[in-house]
Amino acid sequence: MLLLRWITAAGLLGVAFASPEGELVKKSTVSDILSDIENAFTCGACEALLGVLQGLAHLGNDAFVDVITDVCVLASVEDKDVCEGAISREGPILAHDLRNMHIPSKTATLFCSTVFGLCDSPDVTEHTVEFPSAKPSNASRPSPSGETPIQVVHISDIHVDLSYETGANYNCTKNICCRPYTESDAPGNTSFPAGGYGNSNCDSPLTLEESMYGAIEHLVPDASFTIFTGDVVEGAVWLVNETEVTNDLNDAYKTRMPSYLNKVYGVVGNHDAAPVNSFPPAAIDTTIDSQWVYDTLSSGWSQWIGSEAATTADNYGSYSVKHPGSNLRIISFNTNFYYKENFWLYEETMETDPNSQLRWLVTELSAAEAAGERVWLLGHMPMGSGDAFHDGSNYFNQIIQRYDATIAAAFYGHTHKDEFEISYSNYTDQNANTATMMSYIAPALTPTSGNPTFRVYSVDPVTFGILDFTVYIANMSNPAYQSNPKWEKYYSAKEAYGSLVEPAITDSAAELTPAFWHNITAVFEKEDSVFQDYIARKTRGWKVELCSGDCKTEEICQLRAAESQYNCVTISPGINFKKRDTTSTAKHQESACGQSTITAVFADFQRSVSALKSSALTKLGSDFLDKTANTTSS
Ligand SMILES: *[C@@H]1O[C@H](CO)[C@@H](O)[C@H](O)[C@H]1NC(C)=O
Ligand SMILES: *[C@@H]1O[C@H](CO)[C@@H](O)[C@H](O)[C@H]1NC(C)=O
Ligand SMILES: *[C@@H]1O[C@H](CO)[C@@H](O)[C@H](O)[C@H]1NC(C)=O
Ligand SMILES: *[C@@H]1O[C@H](CO)[C@@H](O)[C@H](O)[C@H]1NC(C)=O
Ligand SMILES: *[C@@H]1O[C@H](CO)[C@@H](O)[C@H](O)[C@H]1NC(C)=O
Ligand SMILES: *[C@@H]1O[C@H](CO)[C@@H](O)[C@H](O)[C@H]1NC(C)=O
Ligand SMILES: *[C@@H]1O[C@H](CO)[C@@H](O)[C@H](O)[C@H]1NC(C)=O
Ligand SMILES: *[C@@H]1O[C@H](CO)[C@@H](O)[C@H](O)[C@H]1NC(C)=O
C-alpha cells in the first residue's frame, strides 16, 4: 500500500521513481509491488513492474519463459500453442534485456513505451552525425532529362506461406489461417475452406506469389529490374524456426523470383529471421545470432548483385552496388537496427549506431556524391513510421538532409499499405520549399491488409527521379479470383493527382518531386474527397473506412514525417490492441507486421499484472513473491 499512498502524494509514480526521494521505496516485495500497480496505468507503475520482471529474468530463461507463457495463456491473449511457441522464442531475448537494464533509465522508458504503451517516447538524445565534407553549396536535385523513361517494378511483403493448404479452414483462431492446425481445420473437415489463391485471413499461397510474378512478366515485359523491400516469411511466428526461414528465403530468391524476374534488388525484412525481429547488433554478446540469415540472403542475392556486394551483404544484410550500364547506385540497408520490436536493441547502453551502419551509409553516399552518381535507398521499415526509434530516425534524417541532392528517392515496405512519407529540411516549417526527399512505400502482396498488389515506377533514366507509378491489383472480390486471379491496373499516381496541383504535373517526363507530394498533402487537407480516395487506395479498395477528424489529421501528419519523432503517433496503454479489432473476433484482424506476442501479452496492463501474480505463485511459489525486487536504480 506504500506505493499507492505515494501516487497520491507525488501525483505520478514516474516522478517519484525518477527523483532522489525514490530511495524511500527502494525495496518492496514482489507481491506488494504487483498488488500496488495493478490499477496504476502510469509510466512509474511500468517501471516498478520491470523491477519484478528483472527479478524473474535473473532466475533464468526457463523460469522467465515458463511464467510469461502462463500469463499469456491465463490472460487469453492467444491460443495456448501460440503462447508457448512465441514466448519460448521471444522470451530469452527480453530476459537478456531485463537482466542488464537499469531502472529507471531511458532504455527502461523506451521498453515501457513499446511493450506496455505506458511511457511516452523519451526525447531524442542529441547526436551530430559526422560527414567527410560539408554539403556543396550548389548541391541540388537534377532536372528531368526528358529521355524515354524506364520501368522498374516494386514488390513488397510477399509473406509466402509454403504450408498454406487449399481447403483448410480460413476462419481459425490465430493471426494467420489456411493451415491444418487441428484435425477440424483440415481440408474436408471445415465449413470455411480456403480457396486456391489466398484469403484475407491468411498469408500468400505459393500460387499467388507465382501468379504475381507471371503478371509482372506479362504486364511489364520491358521492366529494367525489380526492387523487393522485404518480408518473405509468413506470420505464424510461434512456429517459425531457422529451418523454415532458410527454406522460405531460398524458395523465393533461388527458385521463384529467378524463374520470372530478370534482376531483383532485395532487402532484409523483420520477418526474415527466427525468432521474428531478432537481429542482434554485433556488439551484443549472445548465442542467438542471425548470421545464418545474412548467409542465406547473401547467397540468394549474389546472382543479381554480384559476389562483391554479396560479401558486404553477408555482414549484416546491407549492400551498395552500381546498377549495370547506368549511373544508378542501389544501397540496401537493414532497418531492423532501428526497429522497436527488435528487442536486442534495448541494451544498456543503447548504441547510437548499431553495427556502424549509419557510418557505412555516409561513406557510400559520400563516394556516390563525389562520383556524380544517383542513389536509390532501399529498406524495409519506413524510417518515419511509428515502428522506428526516434533516435535512429533522427540520425538517419541528418544523412538524408546532407545527401538529398544525390539520393533520388528511398523505397520501403513493411506497413502493407500504399502510402508515402516526405522528408523536410525543417520540420517546424513544412512547405513545398522545405520538402527534400520522398520515401515511396509499396503495399503488400499478402492479402492480410488488402488486395494483393505491386507497383511499377516510370523512371528518368538519367536522374533516376520518379516520374509516375502505376499500381496493379488482383481483386479478391472478383468471383473468378480463386480460379485465376486477374491482375489489372488500379491507378496511376500522376493520373490520380497530377492535375490537382497548380501548376498541373501531367507531362510524362515531369518528376513527382517532394514539393509535388507536399502540395498533394495540402490538397488532401482542402478537398476531402481526394483524401478519402487516397485512403481507399491504401488498402486497394479493401474494407475501406471513412477517415476524418483525428484520423485525417494524424494520417497527413504521418505522410509529412519521414523522421519518426514528427509522425504524431501517440503512445497509449493497450496501443498494441488497437492494431487489432477489439470489437469483434479480434484474432482474425490484421496484427501489426511483426508485432511480438510479448507486447500483446502486456498490452492490457491490469489483466497481465493480475495474471502475473497468479502465475508467479503457481510456478515459483511464495518464495518469489516474498522476494525484494529492485524498484529503483541502484
Ligand atoms: C537487483 O539488481 C542486482 C544488480 O543488478 C542483481 O544482482 C539482483 O539480482 C537484482 N535483484 C532482483 C530481485 O532482481
Ligand atoms: C558544383 O560546383 C562544383 C565546383 O564548381 C562542380 O564541379 C559541380 O559540378 C557543381 N555541381 C552541380 C550539381 O552543379
Ligand atoms: C467464422 O466463424 C464464426 C463462427 O465460428 C462465424 O460467426 C463467422 O461468420 C465466420 N466468419 C467468416 C468470415 O466466415
Ligand atoms: C478429419 O477429421 C476426422 C475425424 O475428426 C479425422 O479422423 C481426420 O484425420 C481429419 N482429416 C484430416 C485430413 O486431418
Ligand atoms: C522447424 O519447424 C518445422 C515446421 O514447423 C518442423 O517440422 C521442424 O522440426 C522444426 N525444426 C527444428 C530444428 O526445430
Ligand atoms: C525552421 O523553421 C522555423 C519556423 O519557421 C524557424 O523559426 C527556424 O529558424 C527554422 N530552423 C532552421 C534551422 O532553419
Ligand atoms: C506547390 O505549391 C506552391 C504554392 O503553394 C507552388 O508555388 C509550387 O509551384 C507548387 N509546386 C509543385 C511542384 O506543385
Ligand atoms: C473488386 O471487385 C468488387 C466486386 O466485383 C467490386 O465491387 C470492387 O469495386 C472491386 N474493387 C476494386 C478496387 O476494383
Short mmCIF file of N, CA and C in Angstrom, two decimals, residues 141-142 225 227 319-323 326-333 360-378 396 399-400 403-411 436-438 440 459-460 462-466 511:
data_model
loop_
_atom_site.label_atom_id
_atom_site.label_comp_id
_atom_site.label_asym_id
_atom_site.label_seq_id
_atom_site.Cartn_x
_atom_site.Cartn_y
_atom_site.Cartn_z
N ARG A 141 18.86 18.94 -56.68
CA ARG A 141 18.32 17.80 -57.43
C ARG A 141 18.37 18.14 -58.92
N PRO A 142 18.84 17.20 -59.75
CA PRO A 142 18.89 17.48 -61.18
C PRO A 142 17.50 17.56 -61.80
N PHE A 225 14.36 -3.66 -63.98
CA PHE A 225 14.69 -4.50 -62.83
C PHE A 225 13.55 -4.38 -61.82
N ILE A 227 12.63 -4.05 -57.54
CA ILE A 227 13.09 -3.88 -56.16
C ILE A 227 12.08 -4.60 -55.26
N TYR A 319 24.00 -3.73 -48.52
CA TYR A 319 24.98 -3.69 -49.60
C TYR A 319 24.79 -2.44 -50.43
N SER A 320 25.81 -2.13 -51.25
CA SER A 320 25.78 -0.98 -52.13
C SER A 320 26.33 -1.45 -53.46
N VAL A 321 25.58 -1.24 -54.54
CA VAL A 321 26.03 -1.76 -55.84
C VAL A 321 25.56 -0.84 -56.96
N LYS A 322 26.38 -0.71 -57.97
CA LYS A 322 26.03 0.09 -59.13
C LYS A 322 25.14 -0.76 -60.03
N HIS A 323 24.00 -0.20 -60.46
CA HIS A 323 23.17 -0.94 -61.42
C HIS A 323 23.89 -0.92 -62.76
N SER A 326 24.43 1.89 -66.01
CA SER A 326 23.69 3.10 -65.65
C SER A 326 24.50 3.90 -64.64
N ASN A 327 23.96 5.06 -64.28
CA ASN A 327 24.61 5.89 -63.27
C ASN A 327 23.91 5.75 -61.91
N LEU A 328 23.14 4.67 -61.78
CA LEU A 328 22.37 4.48 -60.54
C LEU A 328 23.09 3.55 -59.57
N ARG A 329 23.18 4.00 -58.31
CA ARG A 329 23.70 3.14 -57.25
C ARG A 329 22.54 2.73 -56.36
N ILE A 330 22.45 1.43 -56.11
CA ILE A 330 21.42 0.89 -55.21
C ILE A 330 22.08 0.66 -53.86
N ILE A 331 21.51 1.26 -52.81
CA ILE A 331 22.02 0.99 -51.46
C ILE A 331 20.88 0.39 -50.64
N SER A 332 21.07 -0.86 -50.24
CA SER A 332 20.06 -1.58 -49.48
C SER A 332 20.54 -1.68 -48.04
N PHE A 333 19.75 -1.19 -47.09
CA PHE A 333 20.23 -1.20 -45.69
C PHE A 333 19.23 -1.89 -44.77
N TRP A 360 28.59 3.60 -42.36
CA TRP A 360 28.77 2.96 -43.67
C TRP A 360 27.94 3.69 -44.74
N LEU A 361 26.70 4.05 -44.37
CA LEU A 361 25.85 4.78 -45.32
C LEU A 361 26.50 6.09 -45.74
N VAL A 362 27.06 6.81 -44.76
CA VAL A 362 27.72 8.09 -45.05
C VAL A 362 28.89 7.86 -46.02
N THR A 363 29.67 6.81 -45.77
CA THR A 363 30.81 6.52 -46.65
C THR A 363 30.35 6.26 -48.08
N GLU A 364 29.31 5.45 -48.21
CA GLU A 364 28.79 5.11 -49.54
C GLU A 364 28.22 6.34 -50.26
N LEU A 365 27.48 7.16 -49.50
CA LEU A 365 26.83 8.33 -50.11
C LEU A 365 27.86 9.38 -50.49
N SER A 366 28.86 9.49 -49.65
CA SER A 366 29.91 10.46 -49.92
C SER A 366 30.65 10.09 -51.21
N ALA A 367 30.95 8.79 -51.37
CA ALA A 367 31.62 8.33 -52.59
C ALA A 367 30.71 8.53 -53.80
N ALA A 368 29.42 8.27 -53.62
CA ALA A 368 28.47 8.43 -54.73
C ALA A 368 28.39 9.89 -55.15
N GLU A 369 28.39 10.78 -54.16
CA GLU A 369 28.33 12.22 -54.45
C GLU A 369 29.58 12.64 -55.24
N ALA A 370 30.74 12.17 -54.78
CA ALA A 370 31.99 12.53 -55.45
C ALA A 370 32.01 12.01 -56.88
N ALA A 371 31.41 10.84 -57.10
CA ALA A 371 31.42 10.23 -58.43
C ALA A 371 30.27 10.74 -59.30
N GLY A 372 29.43 11.62 -58.75
CA GLY A 372 28.29 12.14 -59.51
C GLY A 372 27.23 11.08 -59.79
N GLU A 373 27.16 10.05 -58.93
CA GLU A 373 26.16 9.00 -59.13
C GLU A 373 24.80 9.41 -58.56
N ARG A 374 23.77 8.76 -59.04
CA ARG A 374 22.43 8.90 -58.45
C ARG A 374 22.20 7.69 -57.56
N VAL A 375 21.49 7.89 -56.43
CA VAL A 375 21.32 6.79 -55.47
C VAL A 375 19.85 6.52 -55.17
N TRP A 376 19.52 5.25 -55.09
CA TRP A 376 18.24 4.82 -54.51
C TRP A 376 18.56 4.10 -53.20
N LEU A 377 17.86 4.49 -52.14
CA LEU A 377 18.00 3.81 -50.85
C LEU A 377 16.84 2.82 -50.71
N LEU A 378 17.16 1.58 -50.40
CA LEU A 378 16.12 0.58 -50.19
C LEU A 378 16.17 0.08 -48.75
N PHE A 396 19.47 9.20 -38.96
CA PHE A 396 19.30 8.85 -40.37
C PHE A 396 18.86 10.08 -41.18
N ILE A 399 21.50 12.31 -42.36
CA ILE A 399 22.19 11.80 -43.56
C ILE A 399 21.37 12.13 -44.81
N ILE A 400 20.05 11.95 -44.71
CA ILE A 400 19.17 12.28 -45.84
C ILE A 400 19.32 13.75 -46.22
N TYR A 403 22.67 14.48 -48.01
CA TYR A 403 22.85 13.93 -49.36
C TYR A 403 21.57 13.99 -50.20
N ASP A 404 20.70 14.95 -49.92
CA ASP A 404 19.41 14.97 -50.63
C ASP A 404 19.54 15.28 -52.12
N ALA A 405 20.68 15.81 -52.53
CA ALA A 405 20.86 16.07 -53.96
C ALA A 405 21.35 14.82 -54.69
N THR A 406 21.91 13.87 -53.94
CA THR A 406 22.47 12.65 -54.55
C THR A 406 21.46 11.50 -54.52
N ILE A 407 20.65 11.46 -53.46
CA ILE A 407 19.65 10.39 -53.34
C ILE A 407 18.41 10.81 -54.15
N ALA A 408 18.04 9.99 -55.13
CA ALA A 408 16.86 10.33 -55.94
C ALA A 408 15.58 10.04 -55.16
N ALA A 409 15.56 8.93 -54.42
CA ALA A 409 14.39 8.59 -53.60
C ALA A 409 14.75 7.41 -52.71
N ALA A 410 13.88 7.17 -51.69
CA ALA A 410 14.02 6.00 -50.82
C ALA A 410 12.77 5.13 -50.99
N PHE A 411 12.93 3.82 -50.80
CA PHE A 411 11.84 2.88 -51.05
C PHE A 411 11.72 1.91 -49.88
N THR A 436 12.26 17.78 -48.99
CA THR A 436 13.56 17.45 -49.60
C THR A 436 13.71 16.03 -50.11
N MET A 437 12.87 15.11 -49.67
CA MET A 437 13.08 13.71 -50.11
C MET A 437 11.76 12.96 -50.06
N MET A 438 11.62 11.97 -50.97
CA MET A 438 10.44 11.11 -50.95
C MET A 438 10.81 9.71 -50.49
N TYR A 440 9.01 6.24 -50.91
CA TYR A 440 7.90 5.54 -51.57
C TYR A 440 7.66 4.23 -50.83
N VAL A 459 10.62 5.81 -64.60
CA VAL A 459 11.82 6.41 -64.02
C VAL A 459 12.65 7.13 -65.08
N ASP A 460 13.11 8.30 -64.74
CA ASP A 460 14.02 9.05 -65.61
C ASP A 460 15.35 8.27 -65.68
N VAL A 462 18.22 9.08 -66.52
CA VAL A 462 19.44 9.85 -66.25
C VAL A 462 19.49 10.28 -64.78
N THR A 463 18.38 10.88 -64.32
CA THR A 463 18.36 11.37 -62.94
C THR A 463 17.85 10.31 -61.97
N PHE A 464 17.18 9.29 -62.48
CA PHE A 464 16.52 8.26 -61.68
C PHE A 464 15.47 8.84 -60.74
N GLY A 465 14.94 10.01 -61.10
CA GLY A 465 13.79 10.57 -60.41
C GLY A 465 12.54 9.78 -60.80
N ILE A 466 11.56 9.76 -59.89
CA ILE A 466 10.31 9.03 -60.14
C ILE A 466 9.35 9.96 -60.90
N GLU A 511 8.94 15.13 -63.12
CA GLU A 511 9.18 14.33 -61.92
C GLU A 511 8.13 14.60 -60.85
#
